[in-house]
PDB file of C-alpha atoms in Angstrom:
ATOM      1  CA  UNK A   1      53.279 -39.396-171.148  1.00  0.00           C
ATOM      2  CA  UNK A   2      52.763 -35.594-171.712  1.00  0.00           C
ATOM      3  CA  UNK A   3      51.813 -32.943-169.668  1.00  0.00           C
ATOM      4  CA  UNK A   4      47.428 -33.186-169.066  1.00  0.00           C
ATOM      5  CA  UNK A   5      47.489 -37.560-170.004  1.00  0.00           C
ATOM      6  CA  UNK A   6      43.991 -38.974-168.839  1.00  0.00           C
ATOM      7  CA  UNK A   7      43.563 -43.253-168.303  1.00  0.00           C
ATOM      8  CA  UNK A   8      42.529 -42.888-171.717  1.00  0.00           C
ATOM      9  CA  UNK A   9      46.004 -41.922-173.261  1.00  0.00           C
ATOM     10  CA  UNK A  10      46.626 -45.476-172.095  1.00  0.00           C
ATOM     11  CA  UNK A  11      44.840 -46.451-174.798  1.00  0.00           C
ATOM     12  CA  UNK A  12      45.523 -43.374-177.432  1.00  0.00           C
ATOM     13  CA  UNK A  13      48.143 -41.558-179.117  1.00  0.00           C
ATOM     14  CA  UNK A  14      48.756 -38.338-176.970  1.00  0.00           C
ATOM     15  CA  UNK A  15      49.607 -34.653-178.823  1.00  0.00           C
ATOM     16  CA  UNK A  16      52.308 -32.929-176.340  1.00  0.00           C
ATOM     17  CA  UNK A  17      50.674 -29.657-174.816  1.00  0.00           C
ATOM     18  CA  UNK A  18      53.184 -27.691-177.571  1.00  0.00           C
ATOM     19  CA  UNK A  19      50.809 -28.932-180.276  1.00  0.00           C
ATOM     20  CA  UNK A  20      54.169 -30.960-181.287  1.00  0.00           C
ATOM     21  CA  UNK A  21      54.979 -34.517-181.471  1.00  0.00           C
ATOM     22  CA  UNK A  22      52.629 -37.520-180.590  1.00  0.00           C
ATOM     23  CA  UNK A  23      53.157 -40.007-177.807  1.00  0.00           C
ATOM     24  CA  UNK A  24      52.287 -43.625-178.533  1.00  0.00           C
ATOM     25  CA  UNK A  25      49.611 -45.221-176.537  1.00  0.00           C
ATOM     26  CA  UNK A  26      51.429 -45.972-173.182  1.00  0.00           C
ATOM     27  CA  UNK A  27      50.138 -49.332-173.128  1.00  0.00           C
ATOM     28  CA  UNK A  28      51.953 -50.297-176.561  1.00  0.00           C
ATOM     29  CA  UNK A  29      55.240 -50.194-174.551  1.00  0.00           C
ATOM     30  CA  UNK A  30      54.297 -53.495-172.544  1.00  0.00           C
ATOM     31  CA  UNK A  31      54.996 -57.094-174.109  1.00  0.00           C
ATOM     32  CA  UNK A  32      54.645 -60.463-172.331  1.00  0.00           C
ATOM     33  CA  UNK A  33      58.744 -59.571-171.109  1.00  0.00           C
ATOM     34  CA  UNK A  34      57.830 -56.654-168.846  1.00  0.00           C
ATOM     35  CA  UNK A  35      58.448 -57.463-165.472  1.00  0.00           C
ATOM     36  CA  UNK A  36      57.280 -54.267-163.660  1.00  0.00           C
ATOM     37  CA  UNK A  37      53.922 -51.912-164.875  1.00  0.00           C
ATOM     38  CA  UNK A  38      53.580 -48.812-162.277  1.00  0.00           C
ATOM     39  CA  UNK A  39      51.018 -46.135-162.848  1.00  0.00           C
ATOM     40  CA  UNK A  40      50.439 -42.922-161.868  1.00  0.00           C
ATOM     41  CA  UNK A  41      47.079 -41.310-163.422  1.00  0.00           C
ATOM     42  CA  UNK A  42      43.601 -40.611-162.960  1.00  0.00           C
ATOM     43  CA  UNK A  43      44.194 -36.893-161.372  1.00  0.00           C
ATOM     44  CA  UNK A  44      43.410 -35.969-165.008  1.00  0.00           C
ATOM     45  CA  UNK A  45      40.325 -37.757-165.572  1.00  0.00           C
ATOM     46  CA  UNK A  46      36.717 -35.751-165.141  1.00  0.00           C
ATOM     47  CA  UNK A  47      38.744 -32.717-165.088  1.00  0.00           C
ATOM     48  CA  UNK A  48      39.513 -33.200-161.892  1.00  0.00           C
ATOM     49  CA  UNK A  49      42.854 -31.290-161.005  1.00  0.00           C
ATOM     50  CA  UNK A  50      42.564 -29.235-164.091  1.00  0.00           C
ATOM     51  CA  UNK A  51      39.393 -27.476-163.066  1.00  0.00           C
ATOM     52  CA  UNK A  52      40.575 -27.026-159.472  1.00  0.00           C
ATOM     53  CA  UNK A  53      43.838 -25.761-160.017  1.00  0.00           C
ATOM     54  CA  UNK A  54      42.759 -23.655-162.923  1.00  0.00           C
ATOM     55  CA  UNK A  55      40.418 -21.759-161.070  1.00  0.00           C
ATOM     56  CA  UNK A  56      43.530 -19.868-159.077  1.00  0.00           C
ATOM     57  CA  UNK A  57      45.968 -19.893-161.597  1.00  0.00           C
ATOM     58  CA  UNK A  58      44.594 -16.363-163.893  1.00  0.00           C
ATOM     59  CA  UNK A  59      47.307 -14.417-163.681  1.00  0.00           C
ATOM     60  CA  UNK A  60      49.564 -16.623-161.537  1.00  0.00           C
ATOM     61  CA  UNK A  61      49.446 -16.627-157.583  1.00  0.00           C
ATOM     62  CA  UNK A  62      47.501 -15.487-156.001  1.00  0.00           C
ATOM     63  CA  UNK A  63      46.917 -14.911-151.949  1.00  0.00           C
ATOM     64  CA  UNK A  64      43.047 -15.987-152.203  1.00  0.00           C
ATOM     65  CA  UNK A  65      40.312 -16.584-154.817  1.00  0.00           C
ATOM     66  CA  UNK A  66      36.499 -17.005-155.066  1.00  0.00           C
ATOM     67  CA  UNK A  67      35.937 -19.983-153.148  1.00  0.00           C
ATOM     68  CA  UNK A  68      35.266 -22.977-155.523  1.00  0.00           C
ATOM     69  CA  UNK A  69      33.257 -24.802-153.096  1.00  0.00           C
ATOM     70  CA  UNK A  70      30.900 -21.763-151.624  1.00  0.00           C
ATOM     71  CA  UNK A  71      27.615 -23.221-153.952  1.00  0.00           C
ATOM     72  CA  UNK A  72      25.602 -26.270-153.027  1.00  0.00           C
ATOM     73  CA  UNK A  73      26.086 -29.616-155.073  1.00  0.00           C
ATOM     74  CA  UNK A  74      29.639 -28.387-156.109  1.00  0.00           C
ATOM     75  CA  UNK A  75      31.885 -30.654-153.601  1.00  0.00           C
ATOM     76  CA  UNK A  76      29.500 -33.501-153.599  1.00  0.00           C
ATOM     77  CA  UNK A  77      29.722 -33.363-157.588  1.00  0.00           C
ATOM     78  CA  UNK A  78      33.506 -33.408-157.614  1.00  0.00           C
ATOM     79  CA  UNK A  79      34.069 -36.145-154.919  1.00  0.00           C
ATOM     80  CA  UNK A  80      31.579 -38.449-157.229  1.00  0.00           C
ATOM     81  CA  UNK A  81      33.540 -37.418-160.532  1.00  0.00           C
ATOM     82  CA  UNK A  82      36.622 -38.586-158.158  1.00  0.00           C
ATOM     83  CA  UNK A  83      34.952 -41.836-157.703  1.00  0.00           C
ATOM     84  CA  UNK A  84      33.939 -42.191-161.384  1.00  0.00           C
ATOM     85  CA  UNK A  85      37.939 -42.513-162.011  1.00  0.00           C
ATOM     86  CA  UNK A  86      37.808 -46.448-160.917  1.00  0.00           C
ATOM     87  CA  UNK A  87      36.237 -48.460-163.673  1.00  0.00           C
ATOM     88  CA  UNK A  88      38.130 -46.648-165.658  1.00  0.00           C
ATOM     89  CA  UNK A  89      41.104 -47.547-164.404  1.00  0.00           C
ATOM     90  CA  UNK A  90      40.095 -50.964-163.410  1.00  0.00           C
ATOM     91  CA  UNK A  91      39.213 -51.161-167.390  1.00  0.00           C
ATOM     92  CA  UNK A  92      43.155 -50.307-168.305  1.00  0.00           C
ATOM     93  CA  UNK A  93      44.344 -52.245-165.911  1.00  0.00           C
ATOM     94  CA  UNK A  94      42.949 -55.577-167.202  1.00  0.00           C
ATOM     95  CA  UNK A  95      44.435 -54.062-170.309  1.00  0.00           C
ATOM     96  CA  UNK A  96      47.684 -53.825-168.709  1.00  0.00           C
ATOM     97  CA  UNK A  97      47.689 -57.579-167.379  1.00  0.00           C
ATOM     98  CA  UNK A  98      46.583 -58.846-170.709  1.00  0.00           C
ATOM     99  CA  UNK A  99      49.491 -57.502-172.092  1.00  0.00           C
ATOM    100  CA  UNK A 100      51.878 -58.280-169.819  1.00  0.00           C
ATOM    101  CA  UNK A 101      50.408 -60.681-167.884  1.00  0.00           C
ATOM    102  CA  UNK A 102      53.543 -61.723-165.821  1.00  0.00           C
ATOM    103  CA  UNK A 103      54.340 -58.366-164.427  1.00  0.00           C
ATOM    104  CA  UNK A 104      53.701 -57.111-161.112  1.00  0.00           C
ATOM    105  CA  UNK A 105      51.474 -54.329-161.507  1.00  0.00           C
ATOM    106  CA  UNK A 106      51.806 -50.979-159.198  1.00  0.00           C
ATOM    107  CA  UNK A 107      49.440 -48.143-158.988  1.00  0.00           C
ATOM    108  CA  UNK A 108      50.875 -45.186-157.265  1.00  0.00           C
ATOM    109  CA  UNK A 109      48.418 -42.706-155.250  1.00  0.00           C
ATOM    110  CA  UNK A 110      48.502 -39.487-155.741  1.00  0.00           C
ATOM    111  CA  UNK A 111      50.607 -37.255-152.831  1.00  0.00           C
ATOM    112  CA  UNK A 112      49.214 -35.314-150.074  1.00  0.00           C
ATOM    113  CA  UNK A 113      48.512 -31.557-152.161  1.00  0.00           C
ATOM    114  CA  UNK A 114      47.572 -29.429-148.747  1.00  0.00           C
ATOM    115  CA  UNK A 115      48.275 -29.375-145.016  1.00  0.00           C
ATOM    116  CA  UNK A 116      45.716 -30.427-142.583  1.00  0.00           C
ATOM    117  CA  UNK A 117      45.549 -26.809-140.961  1.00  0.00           C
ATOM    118  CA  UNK A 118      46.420 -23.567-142.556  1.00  0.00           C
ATOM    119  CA  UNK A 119      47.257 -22.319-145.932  1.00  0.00           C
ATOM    120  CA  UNK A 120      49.782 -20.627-148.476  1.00  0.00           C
ATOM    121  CA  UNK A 121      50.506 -18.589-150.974  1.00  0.00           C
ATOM    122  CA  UNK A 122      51.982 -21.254-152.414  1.00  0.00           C
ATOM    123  CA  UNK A 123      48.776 -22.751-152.956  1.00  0.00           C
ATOM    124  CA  UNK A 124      46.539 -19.930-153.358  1.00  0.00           C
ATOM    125  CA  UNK A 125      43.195 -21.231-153.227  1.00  0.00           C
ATOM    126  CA  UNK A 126      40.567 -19.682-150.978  1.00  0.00           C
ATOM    127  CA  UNK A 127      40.819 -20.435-146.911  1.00  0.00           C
ATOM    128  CA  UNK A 128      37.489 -22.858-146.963  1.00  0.00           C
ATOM    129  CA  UNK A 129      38.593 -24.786-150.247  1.00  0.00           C
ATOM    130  CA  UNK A 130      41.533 -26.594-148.508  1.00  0.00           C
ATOM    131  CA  UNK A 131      40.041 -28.823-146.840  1.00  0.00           C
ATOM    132  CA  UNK A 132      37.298 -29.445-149.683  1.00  0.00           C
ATOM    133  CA  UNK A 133      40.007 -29.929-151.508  1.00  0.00           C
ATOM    134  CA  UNK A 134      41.784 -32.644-149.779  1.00  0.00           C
ATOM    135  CA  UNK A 135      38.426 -34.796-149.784  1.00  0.00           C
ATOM    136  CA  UNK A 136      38.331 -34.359-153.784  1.00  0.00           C
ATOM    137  CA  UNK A 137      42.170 -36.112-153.654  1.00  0.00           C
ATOM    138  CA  UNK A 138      40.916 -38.223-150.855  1.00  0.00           C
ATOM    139  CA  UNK A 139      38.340 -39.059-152.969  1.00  0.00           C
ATOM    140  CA  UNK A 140      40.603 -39.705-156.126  1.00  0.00           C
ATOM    141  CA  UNK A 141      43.132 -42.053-154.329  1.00  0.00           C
ATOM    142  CA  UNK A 142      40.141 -44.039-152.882  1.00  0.00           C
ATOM    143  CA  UNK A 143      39.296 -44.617-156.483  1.00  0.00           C
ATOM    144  CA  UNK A 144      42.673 -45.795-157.263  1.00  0.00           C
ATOM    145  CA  UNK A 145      43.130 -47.927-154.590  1.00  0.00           C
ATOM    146  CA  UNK A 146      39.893 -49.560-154.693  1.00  0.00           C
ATOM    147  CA  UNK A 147      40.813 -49.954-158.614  1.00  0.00           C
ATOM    148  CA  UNK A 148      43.879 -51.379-157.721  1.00  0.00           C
ATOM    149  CA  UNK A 149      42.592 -54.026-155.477  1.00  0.00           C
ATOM    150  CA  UNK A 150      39.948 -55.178-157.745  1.00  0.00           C
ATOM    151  CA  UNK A 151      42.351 -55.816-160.337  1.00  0.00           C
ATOM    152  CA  UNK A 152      45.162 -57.690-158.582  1.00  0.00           C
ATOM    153  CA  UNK A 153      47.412 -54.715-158.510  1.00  0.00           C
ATOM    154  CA  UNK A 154      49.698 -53.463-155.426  1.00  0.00           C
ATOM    155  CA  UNK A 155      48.594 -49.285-153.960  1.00  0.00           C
ATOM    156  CA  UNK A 156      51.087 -47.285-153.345  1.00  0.00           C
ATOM    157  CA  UNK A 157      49.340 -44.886-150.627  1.00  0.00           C
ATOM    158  CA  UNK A 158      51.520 -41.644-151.959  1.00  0.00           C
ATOM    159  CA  UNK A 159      49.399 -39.463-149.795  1.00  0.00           C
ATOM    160  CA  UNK A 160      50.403 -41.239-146.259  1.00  0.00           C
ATOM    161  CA  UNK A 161      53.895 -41.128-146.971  1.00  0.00           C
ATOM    162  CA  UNK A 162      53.369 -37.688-148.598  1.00  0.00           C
ATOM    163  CA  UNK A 163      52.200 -36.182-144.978  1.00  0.00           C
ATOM    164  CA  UNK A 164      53.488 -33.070-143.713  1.00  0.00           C
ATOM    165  CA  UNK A 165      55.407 -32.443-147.498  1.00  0.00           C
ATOM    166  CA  UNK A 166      52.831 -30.650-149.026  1.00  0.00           C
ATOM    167  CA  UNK A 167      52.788 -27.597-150.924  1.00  0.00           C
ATOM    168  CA  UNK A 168      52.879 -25.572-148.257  1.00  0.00           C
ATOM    169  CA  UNK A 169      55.839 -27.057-146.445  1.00  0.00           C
ATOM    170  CA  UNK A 170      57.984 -25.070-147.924  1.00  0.00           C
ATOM    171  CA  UNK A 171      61.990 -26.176-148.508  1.00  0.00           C
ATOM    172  CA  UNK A 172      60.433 -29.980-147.848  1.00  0.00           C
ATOM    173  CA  UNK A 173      57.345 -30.086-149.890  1.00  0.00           C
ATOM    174  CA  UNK A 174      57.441 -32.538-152.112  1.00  0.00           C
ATOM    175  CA  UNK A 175      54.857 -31.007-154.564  1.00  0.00           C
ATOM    176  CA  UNK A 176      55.272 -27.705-156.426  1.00  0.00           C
ATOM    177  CA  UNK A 177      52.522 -24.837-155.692  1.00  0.00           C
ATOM    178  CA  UNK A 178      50.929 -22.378-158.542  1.00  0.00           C
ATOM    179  CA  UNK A 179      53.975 -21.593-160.212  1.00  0.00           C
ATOM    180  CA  UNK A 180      55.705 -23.163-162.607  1.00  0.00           C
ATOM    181  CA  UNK A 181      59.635 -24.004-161.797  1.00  0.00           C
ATOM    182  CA  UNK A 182      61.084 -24.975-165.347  1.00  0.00           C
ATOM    183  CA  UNK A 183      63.559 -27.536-165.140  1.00  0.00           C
ATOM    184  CA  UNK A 184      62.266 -29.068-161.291  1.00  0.00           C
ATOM    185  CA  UNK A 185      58.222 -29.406-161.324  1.00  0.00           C
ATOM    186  CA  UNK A 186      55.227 -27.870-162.991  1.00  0.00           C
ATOM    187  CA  UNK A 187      52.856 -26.414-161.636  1.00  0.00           C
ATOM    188  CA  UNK A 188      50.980 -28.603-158.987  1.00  0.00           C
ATOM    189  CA  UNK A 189      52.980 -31.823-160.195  1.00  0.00           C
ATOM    190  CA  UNK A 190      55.525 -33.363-157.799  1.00  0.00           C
ATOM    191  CA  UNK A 191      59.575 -32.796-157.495  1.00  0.00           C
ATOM    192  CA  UNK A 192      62.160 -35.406-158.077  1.00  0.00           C
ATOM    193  CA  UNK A 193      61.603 -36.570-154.309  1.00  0.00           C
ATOM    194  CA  UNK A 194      57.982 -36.308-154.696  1.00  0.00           C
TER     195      UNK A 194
END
């Protein structure tokens, strides 16, 4: 897929964020020989991760920003567009099992972003928005599993095995922060070992 795909590039040609080439639909790549479907999306979807990590990223990192979640309605709204993610994705992946209806189909959750306690530069959102936050991807991967289980496919909980290799772990996080590393990670999207 390219950089920004949504459940709906699934179903869609995608243009690459360099305005260059076109990626097929991902689901024209499965026949009734595929053997293994995994699938990692949805973060994407409702602008979710977009709109949260573009709100700190002006200018690159930063040590703090307006806090995103400081009006009323604004947490509740994102946790709901979160939720929203799941018949959507419960939509592709009857899609995927019509089309390869033999395979064993994986969805894989998304990993844990931010520590429990504490913050980063690394991660330079505002103080009180961690832990709002973490209930937006808590939110998300509810979706996905709940998705998941409704349409006969196996959850990968990413975020449990994720735990304590989070952006702000430093040498062992698994997940890059707010800038981009060309070559290892983008920014906020996982390393090799994430």
């Amino acid at each position: 897929s390219c950089s920004g795909a949504t459940v709906g590039d699934l179903f869609r040609g995608q243009r690459s964020f360099t305005g260059g080439r076109i990626a097929p639909p991902q689901l024209a790549a499965l026949t009734a020989d595929t053997d293994l479907v995994t699938v990692g999306i949805g973060g994407n979807d409702e602008n979710l991760f977009g709109s949260l990590a573009g709100a700190c990223m002006g200018g690159g990192a930063r040590t703090g920003c307006t806090p995103l979640f400081a009006t009323a309605g604004v947490l509740e709204a994102k946790v709901a567009s979160a939720r929203r993610v799941e018949p959507t994705l419960a939509r592709a992946l009857t899609a995927i099992h019509r089309r390869a209806p033999d395979a064993v189909v994986v969805v894989v959750g998304y990993p844990d972003l931010l520590p429990a306690a504490g913050r980063c530069s690394a991660a330079p959102f505002a103080a009180a928005d961690y832990r709002p936050i973490s209930r937006v991807e808590a939110a998300l991967n509810g979706a996905l599993r709940s998705a998941a289980q409704a349409q006969d496919a196996i959850y990968v909980d990413l975020a449990a095995a994720s735990r304590g290799h989070d952006i702000c772990a430093g040498k062992g996080a698994w997940v890059n922060g707010a800038q981009m590393e060309p070559g290892r990670a983008a920014a906020y999207h996982p390393y090799a070992r994430g």
